[in-house]
Each structure stands twice: as C-alpha cells, then as structure tokens.
Amino acid sequence: MEKEFAAKTALVTGGSKGIGRAISVELARCGCRVMVNYRSDKAGAAETLALMQAAGGEGAITGFDVTDADATQQALDDILSMGPVDILVNNAGINADGLFIMLSRDKWERVIQTTLDGFYNVTKPVVEKMIRQKQGAVVNISSVAGVMGNRGQANYAAAKAGLIGASRSLAAEVARLGIRVNVVAPGLIETEMIADAPVANIKQLIPMARIGQPEEVARVVRFLCSDDASYVTGQVIVVNGGMC
C-alpha cells in the first residue's frame, strides 16, 4: 500500500522525546520526511531519527530554540529553501509548576514564551509558504490544562489556552486558502512531564482508569494531518481517556 504522506515534508517542534517523538515516528512511518526540532537534547533527537528510520521513514534533525526569533527564522530559512513544509506540528512546550501566588515571573515567562512565542516564531514563516502553495496542515499540541485549568499550573494552562485561541483564529483566516489548523489537547500521558505527578490519584479521575500513551496522541495528530480530515479545521480534539 502506498504510504499516506508520500512526498510530504513535516516539521515537528520539540521532537526529541515524549509526544513529539511519537508524532515524528508516526508521520515518518506513514511516508513523511520529518524534520525533528530540538532545543538542547541533540542525542534525544538523534534517537527519534533512528526510530523513524527503523519504522521505514526518513528525515533529519534541526536544532534551534523556538523562543529565539532570529535563530528560528534562520533555521526555517534553511529548511524552506529545500522545499515547502506541508505539515507543521507545534509540540514544543515546558512546564514550571507552582501555585500562582508563589509563581515567579521567570517561571511565568518561560512557559508562556515557549508555547506562545514559539508558536508565533515557527508558524508565521511556515504558513506564509503554505499560503503560496495553497495547501497545508497545522496541528498545535495544547493540553487538557488549557481546556479545564489545573491547580498549580496557571502559567501552563494560560499558555495552552492561549494556543487554542490563536489556533482557532488562524484557522478562520486561512481556511479558504487550503490550510487547516487544529489542536490536540492531551490529558495524562506517559511522558517525563508526569514524573512528579500523583498518578495514582489522578487515575481515579479518568473514566478509562489508565494513563494514555504518546502513540495514542500521535495517531490523532496523523489523522488531522491526513486527507481523511479534509473538512476538519479550527477544532480541539481532547485525548484524555474521558475526563470531563
């Protein structure tokens, strides 16, 4: 069977581990040439690339900090000089938890900048190229925290909720130009980000009574990037095991 995304190029930010790694491998398995972005974990990105190749895919790694506008623009100039990016997945994000009343300005700004400034810095030049080719798919990785809020994560929830608003606005602006923009909001997923979370207690709030796997998020992303989702844009798909 011909691969679903043959001859397409994808860029996945924050692809050195966790959900970003699973998305990169899933898209590569389906035929995409995947550019895996990382900030500092080059070894992790190289491991992602190796997993992509083991799945029968191909791609490359590209190191730049999405919060650095100049470095991001330079990296994207190099990537786009080789051809268009057909699929963009904005996955880069960090958490720095703490009760709001005790939250430092540094923690607030670092989380907001990574998610929202990173979205702007990467998406604007990529979408400009998508507009010229009159096709493209953008998927932004938010969080259940951005939908429901979460105690001790005011900064993270604000960033992820802001990403939803920006995504819906962009989707409305570019829909007639052949570009779809959607959001995936994962719940509790088995990644390093939940290492310090009270998992046993949280599982009691999940109707499926289990932690999600990164691959389960990746398959939803793959659907939204595919032609099967050709009439889906401006939507938020929550992947959280049934949490309300």
Tab-separated table of C-alpha atoms in Angstrom:
chain	number	residue	atom	x	y	z
A	1	MET	CA	0.000	0.000	0.000
A	2	GLU	CA	1.288	3.411	-0.930
A	3	LYS	CA	2.254	5.407	2.112
A	4	GLU	CA	-0.279	8.014	3.160
A	5	PHE	CA	2.030	11.037	3.200
A	6	ALA	CA	4.448	10.119	0.438
A	7	ALA	CA	6.478	13.116	-0.833
A	8	LYS	CA	5.296	15.374	2.006
A	9	THR	CA	7.557	17.146	4.497
A	10	ALA	CA	6.645	17.669	8.144
A	11	LEU	CA	8.258	19.794	10.831
A	12	VAL	CA	7.718	18.691	14.440
A	13	THR	CA	8.961	21.005	17.185
A	14	GLY	CA	10.059	19.505	20.475
A	15	GLY	CA	10.585	16.116	18.848
A	16	SER	CA	13.427	14.761	20.956
A	17	LYS	CA	11.191	12.821	23.362
A	18	GLY	CA	7.684	12.085	24.578
A	19	ILE	CA	4.702	13.076	22.479
A	20	GLY	CA	6.869	14.913	19.927
A	21	ARG	CA	8.922	11.770	19.364
A	22	ALA	CA	5.814	9.618	18.924
A	23	ILE	CA	4.351	12.093	16.415
A	24	SER	CA	7.605	12.193	14.446
A	25	VAL	CA	7.780	8.405	14.241
A	26	GLU	CA	4.107	8.084	13.299
A	27	LEU	CA	4.352	10.615	10.463
A	28	ALA	CA	7.599	9.076	9.209
A	29	ARG	CA	6.025	5.608	9.266
A	30	CYS	CA	3.255	6.948	7.012
A	31	GLY	CA	5.705	8.341	4.454
A	32	CYS	CA	6.517	11.882	5.602
A	33	ARG	CA	10.009	13.251	5.532
A	34	VAL	CA	10.111	14.582	9.086
A	35	MET	CA	12.283	17.419	10.325
A	36	VAL	CA	12.689	16.876	14.066
A	37	ASN	CA	13.332	20.052	16.028
A	38	TYR	CA	15.112	20.068	19.363
A	39	ARG	CA	16.408	22.828	21.621
A	40	SER	CA	19.287	21.182	23.525
A	41	ASP	CA	18.723	17.419	23.533
A	42	LYS	CA	20.553	16.509	20.341
A	43	ALA	CA	21.059	12.925	21.490
A	44	GLY	CA	17.328	12.549	22.082
A	45	ALA	CA	16.546	13.962	18.646
A	46	ALA	CA	19.044	11.548	17.088
A	47	GLU	CA	17.266	8.700	18.870
A	48	THR	CA	13.964	9.903	17.438
A	49	LEU	CA	15.520	9.916	13.975
A	50	ALA	CA	16.783	6.363	14.475
A	51	LEU	CA	13.283	5.231	15.487
A	52	MET	CA	11.840	6.942	12.416
A	53	GLN	CA	14.294	5.113	10.191
A	54	ALA	CA	13.543	1.810	11.911
A	55	ALA	CA	9.868	2.425	11.084
A	56	GLY	CA	10.770	2.795	7.402
A	57	GLY	CA	10.746	6.583	7.336
A	58	GLU	CA	13.280	9.311	6.806
A	59	GLY	CA	14.076	12.807	7.935
A	60	ALA	CA	16.640	14.935	9.731
A	61	ILE	CA	17.162	16.750	12.998
A	62	THR	CA	17.342	20.520	13.347
A	63	GLY	CA	18.447	22.318	16.486
A	64	PHE	CA	17.008	25.725	17.384
A	65	ASP	CA	15.239	27.344	20.313
A	66	VAL	CA	11.693	28.273	19.255
A	67	THR	CA	11.712	31.217	21.688
A	68	ASP	CA	14.638	32.796	19.820
A	69	ALA	CA	13.027	34.599	16.890
A	70	ASP	CA	16.247	35.185	14.943
A	71	ALA	CA	17.580	31.649	15.369
A	72	THR	CA	14.193	30.203	14.436
A	73	GLN	CA	13.950	32.350	11.309
A	74	GLN	CA	17.443	31.337	10.219
A	75	ALA	CA	16.700	27.645	10.730
A	76	LEU	CA	13.389	27.900	8.887
A	77	ASP	CA	15.027	29.758	6.008
A	78	ASP	CA	17.355	26.778	5.613
A	79	ILE	CA	14.526	24.244	5.863
A	80	LEU	CA	12.198	26.092	3.493
A	81	SER	CA	14.976	26.624	0.954
A	82	MET	CA	14.868	22.850	0.396
A	83	GLY	CA	11.133	22.887	-0.328
A	84	PRO	CA	7.786	23.548	1.329
A	85	VAL	CA	6.725	22.232	4.714
A	86	ASP	CA	3.369	20.523	4.155
A	87	ILE	CA	2.686	19.643	7.787
A	88	LEU	CA	3.610	21.613	10.899
A	89	VAL	CA	3.205	20.228	14.410
A	90	ASN	CA	3.867	22.752	17.179
A	91	ASN	CA	4.666	20.488	20.092
A	92	ALA	CA	7.464	22.353	21.894
A	93	GLY	CA	6.487	23.248	25.421
A	94	ILE	CA	7.690	23.202	29.000
A	95	ASN	CA	6.119	23.228	32.427
A	96	ALA	CA	7.297	25.016	35.571
A	97	ASP	CA	4.592	24.339	38.106
A	98	GLY	CA	3.705	26.202	41.274
A	99	LEU	CA	0.776	27.827	42.994
A	100	PHE	CA	0.015	31.131	41.308
A	101	ILE	CA	0.591	33.227	44.425
A	102	MET	CA	4.122	31.783	44.673
A	103	LEU	CA	4.873	31.689	40.945
A	104	SER	CA	7.972	33.630	39.932
A	105	ARG	CA	7.954	35.923	36.922
A	106	ASP	CA	10.696	33.793	35.366
A	107	LYS	CA	8.548	30.646	35.538
A	108	TRP	CA	5.579	32.521	34.117
A	109	GLU	CA	7.538	33.978	31.224
A	110	ARG	CA	9.490	30.834	30.279
A	111	VAL	CA	6.341	28.738	29.945
A	112	ILE	CA	4.398	31.414	28.052
A	113	GLN	CA	7.315	32.176	25.728
A	114	THR	CA	7.962	28.558	24.802
A	115	THR	CA	4.361	27.815	23.887
A	116	LEU	CA	3.067	31.129	22.522
A	117	ASP	CA	6.164	32.939	21.243
A	118	GLY	CA	7.334	29.592	19.903
A	119	PHE	CA	4.035	29.164	18.064
A	120	TYR	CA	4.368	32.615	16.503
A	121	ASN	CA	8.046	32.305	15.592
A	122	VAL	CA	7.624	28.950	13.845
A	123	THR	CA	4.132	29.165	12.411
A	124	LYS	CA	4.237	32.562	10.727
A	125	PRO	CA	7.032	31.817	8.201
A	126	VAL	CA	5.789	28.278	7.586
A	127	VAL	CA	2.195	29.350	6.961
A	128	GLU	CA	3.358	32.138	4.659
A	129	LYS	CA	4.846	29.410	2.441
A	130	MET	CA	1.730	27.225	2.804
A	131	ILE	CA	-0.393	30.133	1.562
A	132	ARG	CA	1.708	30.329	-1.604
A	133	GLN	CA	1.246	26.627	-2.285
A	134	LYS	CA	-2.443	26.792	-1.242
A	135	GLN	CA	-2.296	23.738	0.981
A	136	GLY	CA	-1.029	22.643	4.356
A	137	ALA	CA	-1.945	21.259	7.754
A	138	VAL	CA	-1.006	22.692	11.147
A	139	VAL	CA	-1.593	20.810	14.397
A	140	ASN	CA	-0.857	22.514	17.702
A	141	ILE	CA	-0.386	20.479	20.853
A	142	SER	CA	-2.255	22.039	23.750
A	143	SER	CA	-3.275	20.246	26.956
A	144	VAL	CA	-6.301	19.339	28.989
A	145	ALA	CA	-4.975	22.029	31.361
A	146	GLY	CA	-5.686	24.594	28.643
A	147	VAL	CA	-9.280	23.383	28.435
A	148	MET	CA	-10.082	22.755	32.113
A	149	GLY	CA	-7.360	24.570	34.053
A	150	ASN	CA	-5.310	22.792	36.700
A	151	ARG	CA	-4.255	23.674	40.211
A	152	GLY	CA	-0.601	24.673	40.332
A	153	GLN	CA	-0.372	25.227	36.571
A	154	ALA	CA	-1.699	28.742	35.952
A	155	ASN	CA	1.222	29.520	33.627
A	156	TYR	CA	0.944	26.244	31.698
A	157	ALA	CA	-2.857	26.469	31.468
A	158	ALA	CA	-2.653	30.072	30.267
A	159	ALA	CA	-0.129	29.173	27.586
A	160	LYS	CA	-2.084	26.172	26.358
A	161	ALA	CA	-5.417	28.008	26.425
A	162	GLY	CA	-3.822	30.853	24.501
A	163	LEU	CA	-2.623	28.355	21.926
A	164	ILE	CA	-6.199	27.179	21.427
A	165	GLY	CA	-7.411	30.739	20.847
A	166	ALA	CA	-4.592	31.505	18.431
A	167	SER	CA	-5.211	28.266	16.543
A	168	ARG	CA	-8.916	28.912	16.097
A	169	SER	CA	-8.242	32.450	14.900
A	170	LEU	CA	-5.605	31.299	12.413
A	171	ALA	CA	-7.874	28.502	11.201
A	172	ALA	CA	-10.573	31.045	10.332
A	173	GLU	CA	-8.074	33.230	8.484
A	174	VAL	CA	-6.541	30.557	6.252
A	175	ALA	CA	-9.369	28.058	5.724
A	176	ARG	CA	-10.219	29.405	2.256
A	177	LEU	CA	-6.557	29.147	1.290
A	178	GLY	CA	-6.459	25.373	1.624
A	179	ILE	CA	-4.787	25.307	5.047
A	180	ARG	CA	-6.257	23.507	8.031
A	181	VAL	CA	-5.333	24.345	11.643
A	182	ASN	CA	-6.378	22.123	14.528
A	183	VAL	CA	-5.472	21.450	18.148
A	184	VAL	CA	-4.886	18.246	20.072
A	185	ALA	CA	-5.241	18.542	23.851
A	186	PRO	CA	-3.760	15.506	25.615
A	187	GLY	CA	-4.604	14.563	29.173
A	188	LEU	CA	-2.332	12.479	31.384
A	189	ILE	CA	0.159	10.852	29.002
A	190	GLU	CA	3.082	8.576	29.872
A	191	THR	CA	5.965	11.014	29.416
A	192	GLU	CA	8.684	12.575	31.529
A	193	MET	CA	6.367	15.518	32.237
A	194	ILE	CA	4.272	13.441	34.661
A	195	ALA	CA	7.262	12.051	36.573
A	196	ASP	CA	6.346	14.029	39.712
A	197	ALA	CA	2.568	13.898	39.311
A	198	PRO	CA	0.369	11.958	41.779
A	199	VAL	CA	-0.522	9.459	39.071
A	200	ALA	CA	-2.431	7.040	41.318
A	201	ASN	CA	-4.744	9.828	42.482
A	202	ILE	CA	-5.212	11.296	39.011
A	203	LYS	CA	-6.105	7.910	37.508
A	204	GLN	CA	-9.165	7.870	39.738
A	205	LEU	CA	-10.448	10.899	37.808
A	206	ILE	CA	-10.025	9.211	34.413
A	207	PRO	CA	-13.014	7.105	33.299
A	208	MET	CA	-10.687	4.761	31.392
A	209	ALA	CA	-8.660	4.400	34.625
A	210	ARG	CA	-5.302	4.415	32.893
A	211	ILE	CA	-2.563	6.692	31.627
A	212	GLY	CA	-2.505	7.443	27.910
A	213	GLN	CA	0.412	6.567	25.657
A	214	PRO	CA	2.218	9.044	23.380
A	215	GLU	CA	1.373	6.869	20.378
A	216	GLU	CA	-2.338	7.363	21.077
A	217	VAL	CA	-1.874	11.109	20.745
A	218	ALA	CA	0.300	10.664	17.653
A	219	ARG	CA	-2.391	8.725	15.814
A	220	VAL	CA	-4.885	11.557	16.348
A	221	VAL	CA	-2.326	14.036	15.019
A	222	ARG	CA	-1.753	11.835	11.990
A	223	PHE	CA	-5.485	11.798	11.270
A	224	LEU	CA	-5.714	15.589	11.459
A	225	CYS	CA	-2.804	15.902	9.030
A	226	SER	CA	-4.339	13.458	6.555
A	227	ASP	CA	-6.820	13.896	3.738
A	228	ASP	CA	-9.332	11.973	5.875
A	229	ALA	CA	-9.614	15.194	7.911
A	230	SER	CA	-10.066	17.393	4.836
A	231	TYR	CA	-13.187	19.077	6.288
A	232	VAL	CA	-11.838	19.477	9.825
A	233	THR	CA	-10.356	22.800	10.883
A	234	GLY	CA	-10.466	25.058	13.927
A	235	GLN	CA	-11.195	22.109	16.200
A	236	VAL	CA	-9.834	20.956	19.554
A	237	ILE	CA	-9.572	17.173	19.880
A	238	VAL	CA	-9.212	16.153	23.517
A	239	VAL	CA	-7.293	12.902	24.125
A	240	ASN	CA	-7.732	12.296	27.819
A	241	GLY	CA	-9.479	8.983	28.484
A	242	GLY	CA	-12.850	10.611	29.077
A	243	MET	CA	-12.033	13.256	31.711
A	244	CYS	CA	-14.701	15.958	31.961
